[in-house]
Amino acid sequence: MSIEIVAIIVLLLMFIIGAIFPINIGIIGFVAAFIMGVVVSGLSVDDIFSAFPADLFILLAGVTFLFAIVQKNGTIDLISKWGLLLVRGNTGLIPWVMFALGALLTSIGTSAIAAASILIPIALRIAFQYKINPLMMGLMLLIGVTAGGFSPLHLFGVVVNGMMDSQNIPHSPGLLFLNTFILCVIVAIIVFILFSGLRKFIRKDSVKQYTAATTETIDINVNQEESSEERSEERLTWYKGFTLLGIVLLIILALGYNVNMGFAAFGVGLVLSLMAPKRQEGVLQSIPWPIILMVTGIVTYVGVLEQIGVIEYMTHLIAGMNNPIMATLTASYIGGIISSFASTTGFLAAIIPLSIPILKDPHVSSIGVISSISFASSIVDISPFSTNGAMLLANAQGMNQNEFFRKLLIASVCFIALGPGLAWVIFVVIGTPW
């Protein structure tokens, strides 16, 4: 049995053990990375260290640190009330607002990670406060982020179109964006219906919630019997104002000046901490360290897999197939599986050169093939072991984290099992009318 197959089996065993026993999978990942890398494959310990996702660790720790402060001082509660007023109390619209915001940000060139990092803490806090299923809210947001991901301005679109250009393969950036966007909307509708979002949308008491929220805000301003401290928790204060400015500054630094999101979040959080040091008790304890350990451990093991050639081994399987339609299906599923753990951008850059025989085959549409592979490789970014999925898991509220992890993992498996096949049927087997 080849070392590549053994490494994949070990990866599967890690999930099985983590599902059966109350053991953090990240710890298993670190141990497995050492055994497979150093003991079995002959890598050095420095190679294992190089596989540790320091950038992901800084991102997760920095953003969750900042939004622990934002949540503790009541700013997210304030934002959520404003958001409810904007949708006129219909809580069923809120997931679609998040979908639209995610799609808008990524379609104009915002990094998917940056967009998700900014919106996820706010979205899940709103979901908790207004009793919206947090998993549905998170999925809708990340599907929206994916929907804008293949815009010609976004990194995914730039990579795919650039690789197609470099290989002299006919393609259309606009059609790639249109195809993936429409399919994301279809998937979002399915998720919305499956999670009873439609019932929440048409439920009559949503208007009552709006009225109650508005009345509560008014009552806070006129009820003189409440203490000033109680009132300050429900209204805009100087500290909440600076907190909002901090969030805006984070967005400007990350999106406008390409400053690392994690370090920027640490910086803004530090300033807010210095402004009100007595209000920081319990902030560090609010950071989901077990989740960060789990994600970084798994990603470290995946990094070792890449170093010993497992990723290359799987992608090269595509090149040996003679049937272009079935080869596209295989490439789509490999993309879905690999991208749920590894870099979507990296996989897209690697798979296109290996898929040249398929893309140049006159019996299939090159734009259909690349749309199928692109969608399959990106829609699975909801996985708890991808950066965006990890951010979702780290900010979950109103649900036990282990329960949320299991449900998110089940959703990820469903997306991996059905997403690539759906894209393949629509874009390759049936074909789009345009």
PDB file of C-alpha atoms in Angstrom, residues 153-325:
ATOM      1  CA  LEU A 153     -12.300  41.082  -9.546  1.00  0.00           C
ATOM      2  CA  HIS A 154     -12.033  38.364  -6.904  1.00  0.00           C
ATOM      3  CA  LEU A 155      -8.996  36.163  -6.309  1.00  0.00           C
ATOM      4  CA  PHE A 156     -10.806  32.952  -7.308  1.00  0.00           C
ATOM      5  CA  GLY A 157     -11.917  34.475 -10.603  1.00  0.00           C
ATOM      6  CA  VAL A 158      -8.498  36.007 -11.221  1.00  0.00           C
ATOM      7  CA  VAL A 159      -6.755  32.664 -10.652  1.00  0.00           C
ATOM      8  CA  VAL A 160      -9.128  30.625 -12.825  1.00  0.00           C
ATOM      9  CA  ASN A 161      -9.243  33.135 -15.687  1.00  0.00           C
ATOM     10  CA  GLY A 162      -5.507  33.677 -15.502  1.00  0.00           C
ATOM     11  CA  MET A 163      -4.794  29.950 -15.644  1.00  0.00           C
ATOM     12  CA  MET A 164      -7.194  29.541 -18.561  1.00  0.00           C
ATOM     13  CA  ASP A 165      -5.409  32.380 -20.378  1.00  0.00           C
ATOM     14  CA  SER A 166      -1.995  30.869 -19.702  1.00  0.00           C
ATOM     15  CA  GLN A 167      -3.131  27.556 -21.193  1.00  0.00           C
ATOM     16  CA  ASN A 168      -4.747  29.254 -24.241  1.00  0.00           C
ATOM     17  CA  ILE A 169      -8.136  27.729 -23.457  1.00  0.00           C
ATOM     18  CA  PRO A 170     -11.275  29.593 -24.625  1.00  0.00           C
ATOM     19  CA  HIS A 171     -13.271  30.920 -21.706  1.00  0.00           C
ATOM     20  CA  SER A 172     -15.572  33.702 -20.533  1.00  0.00           C
ATOM     21  CA  PRO A 173     -14.983  35.392 -17.152  1.00  0.00           C
ATOM     22  CA  GLY A 174     -18.527  36.757 -17.212  1.00  0.00           C
ATOM     23  CA  LEU A 175     -20.113  33.351 -17.805  1.00  0.00           C
ATOM     24  CA  LEU A 176     -17.991  31.752 -15.093  1.00  0.00           C
ATOM     25  CA  PHE A 177     -19.228  34.367 -12.638  1.00  0.00           C
ATOM     26  CA  LEU A 178     -22.836  34.040 -13.826  1.00  0.00           C
ATOM     27  CA  ASN A 179     -22.814  30.230 -13.644  1.00  0.00           C
ATOM     28  CA  THR A 180     -21.400  30.001 -10.145  1.00  0.00           C
ATOM     29  CA  PHE A 181     -23.542  32.882  -8.850  1.00  0.00           C
ATOM     30  CA  ILE A 182     -26.815  31.383 -10.099  1.00  0.00           C
ATOM     31  CA  LEU A 183     -26.002  27.950  -8.695  1.00  0.00           C
ATOM     32  CA  CYS A 184     -25.115  29.516  -5.335  1.00  0.00           C
ATOM     33  CA  VAL A 185     -28.503  31.257  -5.291  1.00  0.00           C
ATOM     34  CA  ILE A 186     -30.192  27.904  -5.987  1.00  0.00           C
ATOM     35  CA  VAL A 187     -28.253  26.238  -3.166  1.00  0.00           C
ATOM     36  CA  ALA A 188     -29.084  29.130  -0.814  1.00  0.00           C
ATOM     37  CA  ILE A 189     -32.799  28.739  -1.589  1.00  0.00           C
ATOM     38  CA  ILE A 190     -32.572  25.009  -0.846  1.00  0.00           C
ATOM     39  CA  VAL A 191     -30.773  25.644   2.456  1.00  0.00           C
ATOM     40  CA  PHE A 192     -33.266  28.367   3.392  1.00  0.00           C
ATOM     41  CA  ILE A 193     -36.217  26.039   2.812  1.00  0.00           C
ATOM     42  CA  LEU A 194     -34.643  22.979   4.478  1.00  0.00           C
ATOM     43  CA  PHE A 195     -33.913  24.972   7.633  1.00  0.00           C
ATOM     44  CA  SER A 196     -37.503  26.294   7.796  1.00  0.00           C
ATOM     45  CA  GLY A 197     -36.436  29.791   6.808  1.00  0.00           C
ATOM     46  CA  LEU A 198     -39.487  30.182   4.589  1.00  0.00           C
ATOM     47  CA  ARG A 199     -41.787  29.593   7.544  1.00  0.00           C
ATOM     48  CA  LYS A 200     -39.939  32.227   9.551  1.00  0.00           C
ATOM     49  CA  PHE A 201     -40.175  34.610   6.603  1.00  0.00           C
ATOM     50  CA  ILE A 202     -43.971  34.443   6.402  1.00  0.00           C
ATOM     51  CA  ARG A 203     -44.623  34.050  10.126  1.00  0.00           C
ATOM     52  CA  LYS A 204     -46.934  36.783  11.378  1.00  0.00           C
ATOM     53  CA  ASP A 205     -45.229  37.364  14.720  1.00  0.00           C
ATOM     54  CA  SER A 206     -42.142  38.705  12.939  1.00  0.00           C
ATOM     55  CA  VAL A 207     -43.899  42.078  12.826  1.00  0.00           C
ATOM     56  CA  LYS A 208     -44.495  41.840  16.563  1.00  0.00           C
ATOM     57  CA  GLN A 209     -40.789  41.264  17.082  1.00  0.00           C
ATOM     58  CA  TYR A 210     -40.086  44.428  15.115  1.00  0.00           C
ATOM     59  CA  THR A 211     -42.608  46.394  17.154  1.00  0.00           C
ATOM     60  CA  ALA A 212     -41.230  44.972  20.387  1.00  0.00           C
ATOM     61  CA  ALA A 213     -37.684  45.874  19.433  1.00  0.00           C
ATOM     62  CA  THR A 214     -38.693  49.412  18.505  1.00  0.00           C
ATOM     63  CA  THR A 215     -40.793  49.834  21.632  1.00  0.00           C
ATOM     64  CA  GLU A 216     -37.973  48.520  23.785  1.00  0.00           C
ATOM     65  CA  THR A 217     -35.621  51.130  22.344  1.00  0.00           C
ATOM     66  CA  ILE A 218     -38.147  53.912  22.973  1.00  0.00           C
ATOM     67  CA  ASP A 219     -38.912  52.704  26.468  1.00  0.00           C
ATOM     68  CA  ILE A 220     -35.229  52.775  27.326  1.00  0.00           C
ATOM     69  CA  ASN A 221     -35.108  56.461  26.490  1.00  0.00           C
ATOM     70  CA  VAL A 222     -38.222  57.479  28.484  1.00  0.00           C
ATOM     71  CA  ASN A 223     -38.212  55.167  31.477  1.00  0.00           C
ATOM     72  CA  GLN A 224     -36.587  57.270  34.178  1.00  0.00           C
ATOM     73  CA  GLU A 225     -36.716  54.498  36.760  1.00  0.00           C
ATOM     74  CA  GLU A 226     -33.991  52.464  35.084  1.00  0.00           C
ATOM     75  CA  SER A 227     -30.430  53.016  36.199  1.00  0.00           C
ATOM     76  CA  SER A 228     -27.997  54.764  33.867  1.00  0.00           C
ATOM     77  CA  GLU A 229     -25.918  51.579  33.685  1.00  0.00           C
ATOM     78  CA  GLU A 230     -28.884  49.537  32.459  1.00  0.00           C
ATOM     79  CA  ARG A 231     -29.751  52.183  29.868  1.00  0.00           C
ATOM     80  CA  SER A 232     -26.159  52.357  28.625  1.00  0.00           C
ATOM     81  CA  GLU A 233     -26.244  48.665  27.824  1.00  0.00           C
ATOM     82  CA  GLU A 234     -29.056  49.280  25.348  1.00  0.00           C
ATOM     83  CA  ARG A 235     -27.959  52.481  23.621  1.00  0.00           C
ATOM     84  CA  LEU A 236     -25.021  53.981  21.801  1.00  0.00           C
ATOM     85  CA  THR A 237     -22.314  55.057  24.261  1.00  0.00           C
ATOM     86  CA  TRP A 238     -18.893  56.615  23.652  1.00  0.00           C
ATOM     87  CA  TYR A 239     -17.200  53.222  24.067  1.00  0.00           C
ATOM     88  CA  LYS A 240     -19.598  51.507  21.667  1.00  0.00           C
ATOM     89  CA  GLY A 241     -19.042  54.378  19.265  1.00  0.00           C
ATOM     90  CA  PHE A 242     -15.291  53.815  19.323  1.00  0.00           C
ATOM     91  CA  THR A 243     -15.928  50.078  18.983  1.00  0.00           C
ATOM     92  CA  LEU A 244     -17.931  50.696  15.807  1.00  0.00           C
ATOM     93  CA  LEU A 245     -15.133  52.934  14.522  1.00  0.00           C
ATOM     94  CA  GLY A 246     -12.710  50.107  15.312  1.00  0.00           C
ATOM     95  CA  ILE A 247     -14.709  47.671  13.190  1.00  0.00           C
ATOM     96  CA  VAL A 248     -14.790  50.189  10.337  1.00  0.00           C
ATOM     97  CA  LEU A 249     -11.031  50.711  10.720  1.00  0.00           C
ATOM     98  CA  LEU A 250     -10.512  46.941  10.586  1.00  0.00           C
ATOM     99  CA  ILE A 251     -12.467  46.787   7.327  1.00  0.00           C
ATOM    100  CA  ILE A 252     -10.497  49.691   5.839  1.00  0.00           C
ATOM    101  CA  LEU A 253      -7.123  48.241   6.859  1.00  0.00           C
ATOM    102  CA  ALA A 254      -7.918  44.744   5.616  1.00  0.00           C
ATOM    103  CA  LEU A 255      -9.735  45.659   2.415  1.00  0.00           C
ATOM    104  CA  GLY A 256      -8.268  49.013   1.449  1.00  0.00           C
ATOM    105  CA  TYR A 257      -4.653  48.542   2.486  1.00  0.00           C
ATOM    106  CA  ASN A 258      -4.338  44.738   2.443  1.00  0.00           C
ATOM    107  CA  VAL A 259      -3.230  44.639   6.085  1.00  0.00           C
ATOM    108  CA  ASN A 260      -3.304  41.150   7.591  1.00  0.00           C
ATOM    109  CA  MET A 261      -6.776  40.704   9.088  1.00  0.00           C
ATOM    110  CA  GLY A 262      -5.544  38.864  12.178  1.00  0.00           C
ATOM    111  CA  PHE A 263      -2.890  41.405  13.139  1.00  0.00           C
ATOM    112  CA  ALA A 264      -5.256  44.279  12.369  1.00  0.00           C
ATOM    113  CA  ALA A 265      -7.887  42.718  14.655  1.00  0.00           C
ATOM    114  CA  PHE A 266      -5.315  42.325  17.446  1.00  0.00           C
ATOM    115  CA  GLY A 267      -4.328  45.985  17.022  1.00  0.00           C
ATOM    116  CA  VAL A 268      -7.879  47.315  17.125  1.00  0.00           C
ATOM    117  CA  GLY A 269      -8.692  45.035  20.055  1.00  0.00           C
ATOM    118  CA  LEU A 270      -5.628  46.243  21.968  1.00  0.00           C
ATOM    119  CA  VAL A 271      -6.632  49.895  21.535  1.00  0.00           C
ATOM    120  CA  LEU A 272     -10.166  49.139  22.724  1.00  0.00           C
ATOM    121  CA  SER A 273      -8.732  47.256  25.711  1.00  0.00           C
ATOM    122  CA  LEU A 274      -6.534  50.204  26.684  1.00  0.00           C
ATOM    123  CA  MET A 275      -9.513  52.557  26.441  1.00  0.00           C
ATOM    124  CA  ALA A 276     -11.501  50.554  29.008  1.00  0.00           C
ATOM    125  CA  PRO A 277      -9.125  48.128  30.758  1.00  0.00           C
ATOM    126  CA  LYS A 278     -11.535  47.383  33.596  1.00  0.00           C
ATOM    127  CA  ARG A 279     -14.090  45.999  31.142  1.00  0.00           C
ATOM    128  CA  GLN A 280     -11.785  43.324  29.687  1.00  0.00           C
ATOM    129  CA  GLU A 281     -12.279  40.676  32.350  1.00  0.00           C
ATOM    130  CA  GLY A 282     -13.183  37.358  30.759  1.00  0.00           C
ATOM    131  CA  VAL A 283     -12.363  38.437  27.185  1.00  0.00           C
ATOM    132  CA  LEU A 284      -9.478  35.982  26.717  1.00  0.00           C
ATOM    133  CA  GLN A 285     -11.568  33.194  28.217  1.00  0.00           C
ATOM    134  CA  SER A 286     -14.203  33.916  25.560  1.00  0.00           C
ATOM    135  CA  ILE A 287     -11.808  33.029  22.737  1.00  0.00           C
ATOM    136  CA  PRO A 288     -12.654  29.459  21.566  1.00  0.00           C
ATOM    137  CA  TRP A 289      -9.189  27.973  22.093  1.00  0.00           C
ATOM    138  CA  PRO A 290     -10.305  24.314  21.705  1.00  0.00           C
ATOM    139  CA  ILE A 291     -11.733  25.131  18.271  1.00  0.00           C
ATOM    140  CA  ILE A 292      -8.558  26.960  17.246  1.00  0.00           C
ATOM    141  CA  LEU A 293      -6.491  23.958  18.424  1.00  0.00           C
ATOM    142  CA  MET A 294      -8.686  21.562  16.475  1.00  0.00           C
ATOM    143  CA  VAL A 295      -8.541  23.515  13.225  1.00  0.00           C
ATOM    144  CA  THR A 296      -4.805  24.224  13.322  1.00  0.00           C
ATOM    145  CA  GLY A 297      -4.034  20.600  14.170  1.00  0.00           C
ATOM    146  CA  ILE A 298      -6.021  19.290  11.212  1.00  0.00           C
ATOM    147  CA  VAL A 299      -4.585  21.872   8.823  1.00  0.00           C
ATOM    148  CA  THR A 300      -1.055  21.013   9.992  1.00  0.00           C
ATOM    149  CA  TYR A 301      -1.670  17.379   9.093  1.00  0.00           C
ATOM    150  CA  VAL A 302      -3.064  18.395   5.704  1.00  0.00           C
ATOM    151  CA  GLY A 303       0.067  20.490   5.179  1.00  0.00           C
ATOM    152  CA  VAL A 304       2.166  17.393   5.820  1.00  0.00           C
ATOM    153  CA  LEU A 305       0.027  15.473   3.314  1.00  0.00           C
ATOM    154  CA  GLU A 306       0.850  18.112   0.732  1.00  0.00           C
ATOM    155  CA  GLN A 307       4.573  17.840   1.486  1.00  0.00           C
ATOM    156  CA  ILE A 308       4.626  14.064   1.046  1.00  0.00           C
ATOM    157  CA  GLY A 309       2.733  14.298  -2.253  1.00  0.00           C
ATOM    158  CA  VAL A 310      -0.801  13.200  -1.355  1.00  0.00           C
ATOM    159  CA  ILE A 311      -2.476  16.218  -2.978  1.00  0.00           C
ATOM    160  CA  GLU A 312      -0.427  15.807  -6.142  1.00  0.00           C
ATOM    161  CA  TYR A 313      -1.179  12.078  -6.153  1.00  0.00           C
ATOM    162  CA  MET A 314      -4.935  12.695  -6.066  1.00  0.00           C
ATOM    163  CA  THR A 315      -4.960  15.406  -8.703  1.00  0.00           C
ATOM    164  CA  HIS A 316      -2.845  13.339 -11.101  1.00  0.00           C
ATOM    165  CA  LEU A 317      -5.507  10.640 -11.077  1.00  0.00           C
ATOM    166  CA  ILE A 318      -7.576  12.982 -13.235  1.00  0.00           C
ATOM    167  CA  ALA A 319      -5.059  13.135 -16.052  1.00  0.00           C
ATOM    168  CA  GLY A 320      -5.255   9.391 -16.711  1.00  0.00           C
ATOM    169  CA  MET A 321      -8.969   9.275 -17.534  1.00  0.00           C
ATOM    170  CA  ASN A 322     -10.110   9.148 -21.174  1.00  0.00           C
ATOM    171  CA  ASN A 323     -13.823   9.982 -20.767  1.00  0.00           C
ATOM    172  CA  PRO A 324     -14.041  13.809 -20.464  1.00  0.00           C
ATOM    173  CA  ILE A 325     -17.495  13.796 -18.856  1.00  0.00           C
TER     174      ILE A 325
END
